[in-house]
Amino acid sequence: GDSVTQMEGPVTLSEEAFLTINCTYTATGYPSLFWYVQYPGEGLQLLLKATKADDKGSNKGFEATYRKETTSFHLEKGSVQVSDSAVYFCALSSGGYQKVTFGTGTKLQVIP
Amino acid sequence: ETGVTQTPRHLVMGMTNKKSLKCEQHLGHNAMYWYKQSAKKPLELMFVYNFKEQTENNSVPSRFSPECPNSSHLFLHLHTLQPEDSALYLCASSQEGTSASYEQYFGPGTRLTVT
């Protein structure tokens, strides 16, 4: 079945550091890929998405490129802020409708 | 209000209690979901309703009972829960049948503690 693997956290970075959170997936067909973010005390919010190979999703300075050859969708940001501290979830949707498979989440902590 | 709202935000209940979680979406969506979020585990999809009809039930124990009276409201009725049911319960919605079909919008969740 479909699965998503993302790097274990927590990830601790200083403000303005470069961020990479790795995500790889296994899926049948051609899935859509997503990054969701969960701030403390809140539900998940869609951060960005990509629906086909080589697409780049971007939002709020975050980017991720759909790499079919490596089945990856790594999240990057050039300069993190304290306000980016949250849990980040990689997810995919393929095959049957409404089915979204989530990774276990990676907690990011940015210190001033 | 906008988006997806959930009440209560926190709930503590004994194993013999009966309680209900409520979710309401103000986005005009036609599909709603219940997820369970436990520490260090992937989100677990529990139930899916599409056009008020239940289309998915991922082997959830019968002590969890969903109800979807209309496309804007979703309930999760709880009875005789176990301590391992303690978790954050998230509601989500989406608009099926469009190019944005797989974009789900989440509520803030209900933090449930079973004592």
mmCIF file with all atom_site columns, C-alpha atoms in Angstrom:
data_model
loop_
_atom_site.group_PDB
_atom_site.id
_atom_site.type_symbol
_atom_site.label_atom_id
_atom_site.label_alt_id
_atom_site.label_comp_id
_atom_site.label_asym_id
_atom_site.label_entity_id
_atom_site.label_seq_id
_atom_site.pdbx_PDB_ins_code
_atom_site.Cartn_x
_atom_site.Cartn_y
_atom_site.Cartn_z
_atom_site.occupancy
_atom_site.B_iso_or_equiv
_atom_site.pdbx_formal_charge
_atom_site.auth_seq_id
_atom_site.auth_comp_id
_atom_site.auth_asym_id
_atom_site.auth_atom_id
_atom_site.pdbx_PDB_model_num
ATOM 1   C CA . GLY A 1 1   ? 0.000   0.000  0.000   1.00 0.00 ? 1   GLY A CA 1
ATOM 2   C CA . ASP A 1 2   ? 0.898   3.666  -0.032  1.00 0.00 ? 2   ASP A CA 1
ATOM 3   C CA . SER A 1 3   ? 3.355   4.955  2.546   1.00 0.00 ? 3   SER A CA 1
ATOM 4   C CA . VAL A 1 4   ? 5.251   8.101  3.426   1.00 0.00 ? 4   VAL A CA 1
ATOM 5   C CA . THR A 1 5   ? 8.556   8.210  5.265   1.00 0.00 ? 5   THR A CA 1
ATOM 6   C CA . GLN A 1 6   ? 9.924   11.420 6.673   1.00 0.00 ? 6   GLN A CA 1
ATOM 7   C CA . MET A 1 7   ? 12.933  12.177 8.786   1.00 0.00 ? 7   MET A CA 1
ATOM 8   C CA . GLU A 1 8   ? 12.709  11.768 12.510  1.00 0.00 ? 8   GLU A CA 1
ATOM 9   C CA . GLY A 1 9   ? 12.702  14.897 14.570  1.00 0.00 ? 9   GLY A CA 1
ATOM 10  C CA . PRO A 1 10  ? 12.971  17.054 16.379  1.00 0.00 ? 10  PRO A CA 1
ATOM 11  C CA . VAL A 1 11  ? 15.007  19.325 14.155  1.00 0.00 ? 11  VAL A CA 1
ATOM 12  C CA . THR A 1 12  ? 16.499  22.305 15.973  1.00 0.00 ? 12  THR A CA 1
ATOM 13  C CA . LEU A 1 13  ? 17.852  25.225 13.962  1.00 0.00 ? 13  LEU A CA 1
ATOM 14  C CA . SER A 1 14  ? 18.982  28.738 14.662  1.00 0.00 ? 14  SER A CA 1
ATOM 15  C CA . GLU A 1 15  ? 17.038  31.599 13.129  1.00 0.00 ? 15  GLU A CA 1
ATOM 16  C CA . GLU A 1 16  ? 17.998  32.289 9.474   1.00 0.00 ? 16  GLU A CA 1
ATOM 17  C CA . ALA A 1 17  ? 19.428  28.783 9.014   1.00 0.00 ? 17  ALA A CA 1
ATOM 18  C CA . PHE A 1 18  ? 18.623  26.652 5.954   1.00 0.00 ? 18  PHE A CA 1
ATOM 19  C CA . LEU A 1 19  ? 15.980  23.990 6.418   1.00 0.00 ? 19  LEU A CA 1
ATOM 20  C CA . THR A 1 20  ? 15.595  20.630 4.737   1.00 0.00 ? 20  THR A CA 1
ATOM 21  C CA . ILE A 1 21  ? 13.080  18.018 5.868   1.00 0.00 ? 21  ILE A CA 1
ATOM 22  C CA . ASN A 1 22  ? 13.340  14.823 3.869   1.00 0.00 ? 22  ASN A CA 1
ATOM 23  C CA . CYS A 1 23  ? 10.319  12.925 2.615   1.00 0.00 ? 23  CYS A CA 1
ATOM 24  C CA . THR A 1 24  ? 10.143  9.826  0.448   1.00 0.00 ? 24  THR A CA 1
ATOM 25  C CA . TYR A 1 25  ? 7.095   7.895  -0.599  1.00 0.00 ? 25  TYR A CA 1
ATOM 26  C CA . THR A 1 26  ? 5.815   4.628  -1.988  1.00 0.00 ? 26  THR A CA 1
ATOM 27  C CA . ALA A 1 27  ? 2.648   4.714  -4.034  1.00 0.00 ? 27  ALA A CA 1
ATOM 28  C CA . THR A 1 28  ? 0.838   3.118  -6.916  1.00 0.00 ? 28  THR A CA 1
ATOM 29  C CA . GLY A 1 29  ? 0.167   5.283  -9.916  1.00 0.00 ? 29  GLY A CA 1
ATOM 30  C CA . TYR A 1 30  ? 0.943   8.970  -9.895  1.00 0.00 ? 30  TYR A CA 1
ATOM 31  C CA . PRO A 1 31  ? 0.158   10.511 -6.534  1.00 0.00 ? 31  PRO A CA 1
ATOM 32  C CA . SER A 1 32  ? -0.304  14.128 -5.582  1.00 0.00 ? 32  SER A CA 1
ATOM 33  C CA . LEU A 1 33  ? 2.121   15.213 -2.873  1.00 0.00 ? 33  LEU A CA 1
ATOM 34  C CA . PHE A 1 34  ? 1.585   17.637 -0.010  1.00 0.00 ? 34  PHE A CA 1
ATOM 35  C CA . TRP A 1 35  ? 3.228   19.262 2.946   1.00 0.00 ? 35  TRP A CA 1
ATOM 36  C CA . TYR A 1 36  ? 0.994   20.166 5.859   1.00 0.00 ? 36  TYR A CA 1
ATOM 37  C CA . VAL A 1 37  ? 2.041   22.194 8.911   1.00 0.00 ? 37  VAL A CA 1
ATOM 38  C CA . GLN A 1 38  ? 0.615   21.969 12.421  1.00 0.00 ? 38  GLN A CA 1
ATOM 39  C CA . TYR A 1 39  ? 1.280   24.853 14.784  1.00 0.00 ? 39  TYR A CA 1
ATOM 40  C CA . PRO A 1 40  ? 0.950   24.252 18.530  1.00 0.00 ? 40  PRO A CA 1
ATOM 41  C CA . GLY A 1 41  ? -2.659  23.819 19.600  1.00 0.00 ? 41  GLY A CA 1
ATOM 42  C CA . GLU A 1 42  ? -3.983  23.871 16.047  1.00 0.00 ? 42  GLU A CA 1
ATOM 43  C CA . GLY A 1 43  ? -5.042  21.466 13.325  1.00 0.00 ? 43  GLY A CA 1
ATOM 44  C CA . LEU A 1 44  ? -3.109  20.767 10.145  1.00 0.00 ? 44  LEU A CA 1
ATOM 45  C CA . GLN A 1 45  ? -2.872  23.420 7.434   1.00 0.00 ? 45  GLN A CA 1
ATOM 46  C CA . LEU A 1 46  ? -1.960  22.753 3.837   1.00 0.00 ? 46  LEU A CA 1
ATOM 47  C CA . LEU A 1 47  ? 1.411   24.405 3.228   1.00 0.00 ? 47  LEU A CA 1
ATOM 48  C CA . LEU A 1 48  ? 2.087   23.445 -0.384  1.00 0.00 ? 48  LEU A CA 1
ATOM 49  C CA . LYS A 1 49  ? 1.363   20.774 -2.947  1.00 0.00 ? 49  LYS A CA 1
ATOM 50  C CA . ALA A 1 50  ? 2.538   19.305 -6.253  1.00 0.00 ? 50  ALA A CA 1
ATOM 51  C CA . THR A 1 51  ? 0.389   17.197 -8.519  1.00 0.00 ? 51  THR A CA 1
ATOM 52  C CA . LYS A 1 52  ? 2.826   15.842 -11.111 1.00 0.00 ? 52  LYS A CA 1
ATOM 53  C CA . ALA A 1 53  ? 6.475   15.017 -11.619 1.00 0.00 ? 53  ALA A CA 1
ATOM 54  C CA . ASP A 1 54  ? 8.899   17.967 -11.616 1.00 0.00 ? 54  ASP A CA 1
ATOM 55  C CA . ASP A 1 55  ? 6.251   20.324 -10.232 1.00 0.00 ? 55  ASP A CA 1
ATOM 56  C CA . LYS A 1 56  ? 7.500   22.664 -7.538  1.00 0.00 ? 56  LYS A CA 1
ATOM 57  C CA . GLY A 1 57  ? 5.141   23.662 -4.769  1.00 0.00 ? 57  GLY A CA 1
ATOM 58  C CA . SER A 1 58  ? 5.896   26.847 -2.862  1.00 0.00 ? 58  SER A CA 1
ATOM 59  C CA . ASN A 1 59  ? 4.345   28.957 -0.134  1.00 0.00 ? 59  ASN A CA 1
ATOM 60  C CA . LYS A 1 60  ? 5.583   31.311 2.611   1.00 0.00 ? 60  LYS A CA 1
ATOM 61  C CA . GLY A 1 61  ? 9.198   30.799 1.514   1.00 0.00 ? 61  GLY A CA 1
ATOM 62  C CA . PHE A 1 62  ? 8.932   27.003 1.658   1.00 0.00 ? 62  PHE A CA 1
ATOM 63  C CA . GLU A 1 63  ? 9.509   24.903 -1.459  1.00 0.00 ? 63  GLU A CA 1
ATOM 64  C CA . ALA A 1 64  ? 9.336   21.241 -2.426  1.00 0.00 ? 64  ALA A CA 1
ATOM 65  C CA . THR A 1 65  ? 9.903   19.573 -5.795  1.00 0.00 ? 65  THR A CA 1
ATOM 66  C CA . TYR A 1 66  ? 8.128   16.399 -6.897  1.00 0.00 ? 66  TYR A CA 1
ATOM 67  C CA . ARG A 1 67  ? 10.961  14.001 -7.858  1.00 0.00 ? 67  ARG A CA 1
ATOM 68  C CA . LYS A 1 68  ? 9.519   10.896 -9.448  1.00 0.00 ? 68  LYS A CA 1
ATOM 69  C CA . GLU A 1 69  ? 12.902  9.279  -10.114 1.00 0.00 ? 69  GLU A CA 1
ATOM 70  C CA . THR A 1 70  ? 13.820  9.353  -6.428  1.00 0.00 ? 70  THR A CA 1
ATOM 71  C CA . THR A 1 71  ? 10.221  9.217  -5.116  1.00 0.00 ? 71  THR A CA 1
ATOM 72  C CA . SER A 1 72  ? 10.963  12.216 -2.941  1.00 0.00 ? 72  SER A CA 1
ATOM 73  C CA . PHE A 1 73  ? 9.357   15.510 -1.969  1.00 0.00 ? 73  PHE A CA 1
ATOM 74  C CA . HIS A 1 74  ? 11.827  17.229 0.352   1.00 0.00 ? 74  HIS A CA 1
ATOM 75  C CA . LEU A 1 75  ? 10.769  20.447 2.057   1.00 0.00 ? 75  LEU A CA 1
ATOM 76  C CA . GLU A 1 76  ? 13.217  23.374 2.010   1.00 0.00 ? 76  GLU A CA 1
ATOM 77  C CA . LYS A 1 77  ? 13.373  26.940 3.226   1.00 0.00 ? 77  LYS A CA 1
ATOM 78  C CA . GLY A 1 78  ? 16.312  29.248 2.801   1.00 0.00 ? 78  GLY A CA 1
ATOM 79  C CA . SER A 1 79  ? 16.015  31.165 6.078   1.00 0.00 ? 79  SER A CA 1
ATOM 80  C CA . VAL A 1 80  ? 13.812  29.920 8.907   1.00 0.00 ? 80  VAL A CA 1
ATOM 81  C CA . GLN A 1 81  ? 12.160  32.113 11.501  1.00 0.00 ? 81  GLN A CA 1
ATOM 82  C CA . VAL A 1 82  ? 11.079  31.405 15.069  1.00 0.00 ? 82  VAL A CA 1
ATOM 83  C CA . SER A 1 83  ? 7.487   31.526 13.832  1.00 0.00 ? 83  SER A CA 1
ATOM 84  C CA . ASP A 1 84  ? 8.187   28.480 11.619  1.00 0.00 ? 84  ASP A CA 1
ATOM 85  C CA . SER A 1 85  ? 8.421   26.283 14.714  1.00 0.00 ? 85  SER A CA 1
ATOM 86  C CA . ALA A 1 86  ? 5.777   23.615 14.169  1.00 0.00 ? 86  ALA A CA 1
ATOM 87  C CA . VAL A 1 87  ? 5.281   20.001 13.127  1.00 0.00 ? 87  VAL A CA 1
ATOM 88  C CA . TYR A 1 88  ? 5.522   19.334 9.390   1.00 0.00 ? 88  TYR A CA 1
ATOM 89  C CA . PHE A 1 89  ? 3.728   16.424 7.725   1.00 0.00 ? 89  PHE A CA 1
ATOM 90  C CA . CYS A 1 90  ? 4.453   15.014 4.315   1.00 0.00 ? 90  CYS A CA 1
ATOM 91  C CA . ALA A 1 91  ? 1.454   13.368 2.648   1.00 0.00 ? 91  ALA A CA 1
ATOM 92  C CA . LEU A 1 92  ? 0.300   11.834 -0.587  1.00 0.00 ? 92  LEU A CA 1
ATOM 93  C CA . SER A 1 93  ? -2.946  11.034 -2.305  1.00 0.00 ? 93  SER A CA 1
ATOM 94  C CA . SER A 1 94  ? -3.261  8.467  -5.059  1.00 0.00 ? 94  SER A CA 1
ATOM 95  C CA . GLY A 1 95  ? -5.643  5.901  -6.449  1.00 0.00 ? 95  GLY A CA 1
ATOM 96  C CA . GLY A 1 96  ? -8.954  5.978  -4.638  1.00 0.00 ? 96  GLY A CA 1
ATOM 97  C CA . TYR A 1 97  ? -10.571 9.291  -3.908  1.00 0.00 ? 97  TYR A CA 1
ATOM 98  C CA . GLN A 1 98  ? -10.242 11.059 -0.591  1.00 0.00 ? 98  GLN A CA 1
ATOM 99  C CA . LYS A 1 99  ? -7.433  8.811  0.586   1.00 0.00 ? 99  LYS A CA 1
ATOM 100 C CA . VAL A 1 100 ? -4.562  10.811 1.959   1.00 0.00 ? 100 VAL A CA 1
ATOM 101 C CA . THR A 1 101 ? -1.596  9.006  3.531   1.00 0.00 ? 101 THR A CA 1
ATOM 102 C CA . PHE A 1 102 ? 0.403   11.012 6.058   1.00 0.00 ? 102 PHE A CA 1
ATOM 103 C CA . GLY A 1 103 ? 3.910   10.638 7.397   1.00 0.00 ? 103 GLY A CA 1
ATOM 104 C CA . THR A 1 104 ? 4.602   10.660 11.126  1.00 0.00 ? 104 THR A CA 1
ATOM 105 C CA . GLY A 1 105 ? 5.519   14.338 11.191  1.00 0.00 ? 105 GLY A CA 1
ATOM 106 C CA . THR A 1 106 ? 8.782   16.164 11.874  1.00 0.00 ? 106 THR A CA 1
ATOM 107 C CA . LYS A 1 107 ? 8.935   18.694 14.664  1.00 0.00 ? 107 LYS A CA 1
ATOM 108 C CA . LEU A 1 108 ? 10.920  21.824 13.853  1.00 0.00 ? 108 LEU A CA 1
ATOM 109 C CA . GLN A 1 109 ? 12.157  24.112 16.591  1.00 0.00 ? 109 GLN A CA 1
ATOM 110 C CA . VAL A 1 110 ? 13.773  27.404 15.595  1.00 0.00 ? 110 VAL A CA 1
ATOM 111 C CA . ILE A 1 111 ? 15.710  29.230 18.284  1.00 0.00 ? 111 ILE A CA 1
ATOM 112 C CA . PRO A 1 112 ? 16.556  32.946 18.211  1.00 0.00 ? 112 PRO A CA 1
ATOM 113 C CA . GLU B 2 1   ? -16.923 31.810 11.709  1.00 0.00 ? 1   GLU B CA 1
ATOM 114 C CA . THR B 2 2   ? -14.863 30.443 8.892   1.00 0.00 ? 2   THR B CA 1
ATOM 115 C CA . GLY B 2 3   ? -13.062 27.197 8.178   1.00 0.00 ? 3   GLY B CA 1
ATOM 116 C CA . VAL B 2 4   ? -13.546 24.107 10.257  1.00 0.00 ? 4   VAL B CA 1
ATOM 117 C CA . THR B 2 5   ? -14.501 24.334 13.931  1.00 0.00 ? 5   THR B CA 1
ATOM 118 C CA . GLN B 2 6   ? -14.504 21.630 16.564  1.00 0.00 ? 6   GLN B CA 1
ATOM 119 C CA . THR B 2 7   ? -16.001 21.462 20.036  1.00 0.00 ? 7   THR B CA 1
ATOM 120 C CA . PRO B 2 8   ? -15.054 20.836 22.716  1.00 0.00 ? 8   PRO B CA 1
ATOM 121 C CA . ARG B 2 9   ? -11.341 21.595 22.421  1.00 0.00 ? 9   ARG B CA 1
ATOM 122 C CA . HIS B 2 10  ? -10.539 19.471 25.464  1.00 0.00 ? 10  HIS B CA 1
ATOM 123 C CA . LEU B 2 11  ? -12.453 16.554 26.962  1.00 0.00 ? 11  LEU B CA 1
ATOM 124 C CA . VAL B 2 12  ? -11.736 14.303 29.918  1.00 0.00 ? 12  VAL B CA 1
ATOM 125 C CA . MET B 2 13  ? -14.020 11.334 30.320  1.00 0.00 ? 13  MET B CA 1
ATOM 126 C CA . GLY B 2 14  ? -14.200 8.138  32.298  1.00 0.00 ? 14  GLY B CA 1
ATOM 127 C CA . MET B 2 15  ? -14.409 4.766  30.635  1.00 0.00 ? 15  MET B CA 1
ATOM 128 C CA . THR B 2 16  ? -18.119 4.431  31.373  1.00 0.00 ? 16  THR B CA 1
ATOM 129 C CA . ASN B 2 17  ? -19.114 7.877  30.097  1.00 0.00 ? 17  ASN B CA 1
ATOM 130 C CA . LYS B 2 18  ? -20.860 8.772  26.867  1.00 0.00 ? 18  LYS B CA 1
ATOM 131 C CA . LYS B 2 19  ? -19.820 11.957 25.104  1.00 0.00 ? 19  LYS B CA 1
ATOM 132 C CA . SER B 2 20  ? -19.888 13.452 21.619  1.00 0.00 ? 20  SER B CA 1
ATOM 133 C CA . LEU B 2 21  ? -17.433 15.464 19.580  1.00 0.00 ? 21  LEU B CA 1
ATOM 134 C CA . LYS B 2 22  ? -18.791 18.023 17.154  1.00 0.00 ? 22  LYS B CA 1
ATOM 135 C CA . CYS B 2 23  ? -17.350 19.356 13.920  1.00 0.00 ? 23  CYS B CA 1
ATOM 136 C CA . GLU B 2 24  ? -18.736 22.051 11.665  1.00 0.00 ? 24  GLU B CA 1
ATOM 137 C CA . GLN B 2 25  ? -17.356 23.258 8.369   1.00 0.00 ? 25  GLN B CA 1
ATOM 138 C CA . HIS B 2 26  ? -18.192 26.647 6.862   1.00 0.00 ? 26  HIS B CA 1
ATOM 139 C CA . LEU B 2 27  ? -16.489 26.060 3.509   1.00 0.00 ? 27  LEU B CA 1
ATOM 140 C CA . GLY B 2 28  ? -19.346 24.587 1.513   1.00 0.00 ? 28  GLY B CA 1
ATOM 141 C CA . HIS B 2 29  ? -17.517 21.282 1.176   1.00 0.00 ? 29  HIS B CA 1
ATOM 142 C CA . ASN B 2 30  ? -19.246 17.973 0.513   1.00 0.00 ? 30  ASN B CA 1
ATOM 143 C CA . ALA B 2 31  ? -16.889 15.545 2.264   1.00 0.00 ? 31  ALA B CA 1
ATOM 144 C CA . MET B 2 32  ? -15.898 15.324 5.928   1.00 0.00 ? 32  MET B CA 1
ATOM 145 C CA . TYR B 2 33  ? -13.422 13.160 7.841   1.00 0.00 ? 33  TYR B CA 1
ATOM 146 C CA . TRP B 2 34  ? -12.461 12.046 11.324  1.00 0.00 ? 34  TRP B CA 1
ATOM 147 C CA . TYR B 2 35  ? -8.799  11.387 12.072  1.00 0.00 ? 35  TYR B CA 1
ATOM 148 C CA . LYS B 2 36  ? -7.042  10.192 15.214  1.00 0.00 ? 36  LYS B CA 1
ATOM 149 C CA . GLN B 2 37  ? -3.646  11.696 16.000  1.00 0.00 ? 37  GLN B CA 1
ATOM 150 C CA . SER B 2 38  ? -1.518  9.877  18.556  1.00 0.00 ? 38  SER B CA 1
ATOM 151 C CA . ALA B 2 39  ? 2.022   10.704 19.561  1.00 0.00 ? 39  ALA B CA 1
ATOM 152 C CA . LYS B 2 40  ? 4.702   9.324  17.220  1.00 0.00 ? 40  LYS B CA 1
ATOM 153 C CA . LYS B 2 41  ? 2.168   7.647  14.915  1.00 0.00 ? 41  LYS B CA 1
ATOM 154 C CA . PRO B 2 42  ? 0.872   8.694  11.508  1.00 0.00 ? 42  PRO B CA 1
ATOM 155 C CA . LEU B 2 43  ? -2.547  10.238 11.331  1.00 0.00 ? 43  LEU B CA 1
ATOM 156 C CA . GLU B 2 44  ? -5.142  7.500  11.316  1.00 0.00 ? 44  GLU B CA 1
ATOM 157 C CA . LEU B 2 45  ? -8.168  7.997  9.101   1.00 0.00 ? 45  LEU B CA 1
ATOM 158 C CA . MET B 2 46  ? -11.236 6.795  10.989  1.00 0.00 ? 46  MET B CA 1
ATOM 159 C CA . PHE B 2 47  ? -14.300 7.767  8.972   1.00 0.00 ? 47  PHE B CA 1
ATOM 160 C CA . VAL B 2 48  ? -15.163 9.488  5.717   1.00 0.00 ? 48  VAL B CA 1
ATOM 161 C CA . TYR B 2 49  ? -18.485 10.980 4.727   1.00 0.00 ? 49  TYR B CA 1
ATOM 162 C CA . ASN B 2 50  ? -19.155 12.051 1.164   1.00 0.00 ? 50  ASN B CA 1
ATOM 163 C CA . PHE B 2 51  ? -22.466 13.785 0.451   1.00 0.00 ? 51  PHE B CA 1
ATOM 164 C CA . LYS B 2 52  ? -23.576 12.678 3.949   1.00 0.00 ? 52  LYS B CA 1
ATOM 165 C CA . GLU B 2 53  ? -23.011 9.013  3.148   1.00 0.00 ? 53  GLU B CA 1
ATOM 166 C CA . GLN B 2 54  ? -20.357 7.081  4.997   1.00 0.00 ? 54  GLN B CA 1
ATOM 167 C CA . THR B 2 55  ? -17.844 5.814  2.455   1.00 0.00 ? 55  THR B CA 1
ATOM 168 C CA . GLU B 2 56  ? -14.994 4.670  4.653   1.00 0.00 ? 56  GLU B CA 1
ATOM 169 C CA . ASN B 2 57  ? -14.667 2.980  8.008   1.00 0.00 ? 57  ASN B CA 1
ATOM 170 C CA . ASN B 2 58  ? -11.116 1.912  8.671   1.00 0.00 ? 58  ASN B CA 1
ATOM 171 C CA . SER B 2 59  ? -11.822 -0.926 11.081  1.00 0.00 ? 59  SER B CA 1
ATOM 172 C CA . VAL B 2 60  ? -12.661 1.483  13.869  1.00 0.00 ? 60  VAL B CA 1
ATOM 173 C CA . PRO B 2 61  ? -13.997 -0.096 17.076  1.00 0.00 ? 61  PRO B CA 1
ATOM 174 C CA . SER B 2 62  ? -17.734 0.182  17.570  1.00 0.00 ? 62  SER B CA 1
ATOM 175 C CA . ARG B 2 63  ? -17.239 2.340  20.671  1.00 0.00 ? 63  ARG B CA 1
ATOM 176 C CA . PHE B 2 64  ? -16.744 5.154  18.132  1.00 0.00 ? 64  PHE B CA 1
ATOM 177 C CA . SER B 2 65  ? -19.920 6.010  16.257  1.00 0.00 ? 65  SER B CA 1
ATOM 178 C CA . PRO B 2 66  ? -20.020 8.754  13.612  1.00 0.00 ? 66  PRO B CA 1
ATOM 179 C CA . GLU B 2 67  ? -23.016 10.762 12.553  1.00 0.00 ? 67  GLU B CA 1
ATOM 180 C CA . CYS B 2 68  ? -23.318 13.177 9.647   1.00 0.00 ? 68  CYS B CA 1
ATOM 181 C CA . PRO B 2 69  ? -26.758 14.828 9.625   1.00 0.00 ? 69  PRO B CA 1
ATOM 182 C CA . ASN B 2 70  ? -25.880 17.190 6.774   1.00 0.00 ? 70  ASN B CA 1
ATOM 183 C CA . SER B 2 71  ? -22.867 18.180 4.701   1.00 0.00 ? 71  SER B CA 1
ATOM 184 C CA . SER B 2 72  ? -21.793 20.847 7.211   1.00 0.00 ? 72  SER B CA 1
ATOM 185 C CA . HIS B 2 73  ? -21.895 18.895 10.464  1.00 0.00 ? 73  HIS B CA 1
ATOM 186 C CA . LEU B 2 74  ? -20.126 15.801 11.673  1.00 0.00 ? 74  LEU B CA 1
ATOM 187 C CA . PHE B 2 75  ? -20.290 14.142 15.083  1.00 0.00 ? 75  PHE B CA 1
ATOM 188 C CA . LEU B 2 76  ? -18.284 11.424 16.760  1.00 0.00 ? 76  LEU B CA 1
ATOM 189 C CA . HIS B 2 77  ? -20.194 9.688  19.541  1.00 0.00 ? 77  HIS B CA 1
ATOM 190 C CA . LEU B 2 78  ? -18.044 8.036  22.181  1.00 0.00 ? 78  LEU B CA 1
ATOM 191 C CA . HIS B 2 79  ? -18.957 5.344  24.708  1.00 0.00 ? 79  HIS B CA 1
ATOM 192 C CA . THR B 2 80  ? -17.085 2.916  26.935  1.00 0.00 ? 80  THR B CA 1
ATOM 193 C CA . LEU B 2 81  ? -13.722 4.135  25.721  1.00 0.00 ? 81  LEU B CA 1
ATOM 194 C CA . GLN B 2 82  ? -10.354 2.754  26.742  1.00 0.00 ? 82  GLN B CA 1
ATOM 195 C CA . PRO B 2 83  ? -7.316  4.686  27.991  1.00 0.00 ? 83  PRO B CA 1
ATOM 196 C CA . GLU B 2 84  ? -5.521  3.966  24.691  1.00 0.00 ? 84  GLU B CA 1
ATOM 197 C CA . ASP B 2 85  ? -8.212  6.015  22.949  1.00 0.00 ? 85  ASP B CA 1
ATOM 198 C CA . SER B 2 86  ? -6.707  9.151  24.465  1.00 0.00 ? 86  SER B CA 1
ATOM 199 C CA . ALA B 2 87  ? -5.512  11.242 21.520  1.00 0.00 ? 87  ALA B CA 1
ATOM 200 C CA . LEU B 2 88  ? -6.170  14.354 19.472  1.00 0.00 ? 88  LEU B CA 1
ATOM 201 C CA . TYR B 2 89  ? -9.213  13.872 17.248  1.00 0.00 ? 89  TYR B CA 1
ATOM 202 C CA . LEU B 2 90  ? -9.139  15.948 14.108  1.00 0.00 ? 90  LEU B CA 1
ATOM 203 C CA . CYS B 2 91  ? -11.977 16.747 11.772  1.00 0.00 ? 91  CYS B CA 1
ATOM 204 C CA . ALA B 2 92  ? -11.352 17.736 8.163   1.00 0.00 ? 92  ALA B CA 1
ATOM 205 C CA . SER B 2 93  ? -13.350 18.600 5.075   1.00 0.00 ? 93  SER B CA 1
ATOM 206 C CA . SER B 2 94  ? -12.774 18.771 1.337   1.00 0.00 ? 94  SER B CA 1
ATOM 207 C CA . GLN B 2 95  ? -14.625 19.445 -1.882  1.00 0.00 ? 95  GLN B CA 1
ATOM 208 C CA . GLU B 2 96  ? -14.812 16.246 -3.876  1.00 0.00 ? 96  GLU B CA 1
ATOM 209 C CA . GLY B 2 97  ? -15.261 16.159 -7.620  1.00 0.00 ? 97  GLY B CA 1
ATOM 210 C CA . THR B 2 98  ? -12.981 19.126 -8.393  1.00 0.00 ? 98  THR B CA 1
ATOM 211 C CA . SER B 2 99  ? -9.309  19.585 -9.159  1.00 0.00 ? 99  SER B CA 1
ATOM 212 C CA . ALA B 2 100 ? -8.816  20.424 -5.478  1.00 0.00 ? 100 ALA B CA 1
ATOM 213 C CA . SER B 2 101 ? -10.326 17.136 -4.398  1.00 0.00 ? 101 SER B CA 1
ATOM 214 C CA . TYR B 2 102 ? -7.386  16.076 -2.301  1.00 0.00 ? 102 TYR B CA 1
ATOM 215 C CA . GLU B 2 103 ? -6.922  19.305 -0.354  1.00 0.00 ? 103 GLU B CA 1
ATOM 216 C CA . GLN B 2 104 ? -8.250  18.749 3.109   1.00 0.00 ? 104 GLN B CA 1
ATOM 217 C CA . TYR B 2 105 ? -8.956  21.540 5.585   1.00 0.00 ? 105 TYR B CA 1
ATOM 218 C CA . PHE B 2 106 ? -8.555  20.645 9.238   1.00 0.00 ? 106 PHE B CA 1
ATOM 219 C CA . GLY B 2 107 ? -10.137 21.854 12.430  1.00 0.00 ? 107 GLY B CA 1
ATOM 220 C CA . PRO B 2 108 ? -8.070  22.530 15.577  1.00 0.00 ? 108 PRO B CA 1
ATOM 221 C CA . GLY B 2 109 ? -8.917  19.172 17.088  1.00 0.00 ? 109 GLY B CA 1
ATOM 222 C CA . THR B 2 110 ? -10.363 17.867 20.348  1.00 0.00 ? 110 THR B CA 1
ATOM 223 C CA . ARG B 2 111 ? -7.806  16.686 22.904  1.00 0.00 ? 111 ARG B CA 1
ATOM 224 C CA . LEU B 2 112 ? -9.434  13.625 24.502  1.00 0.00 ? 112 LEU B CA 1
ATOM 225 C CA . THR B 2 113 ? -8.205  12.050 27.710  1.00 0.00 ? 113 THR B CA 1
ATOM 226 C CA . VAL B 2 114 ? -9.799  8.815  28.913  1.00 0.00 ? 114 VAL B CA 1
ATOM 227 C CA . THR B 2 115 ? -9.292  8.084  32.612  1.00 0.00 ? 115 THR B CA 1
#
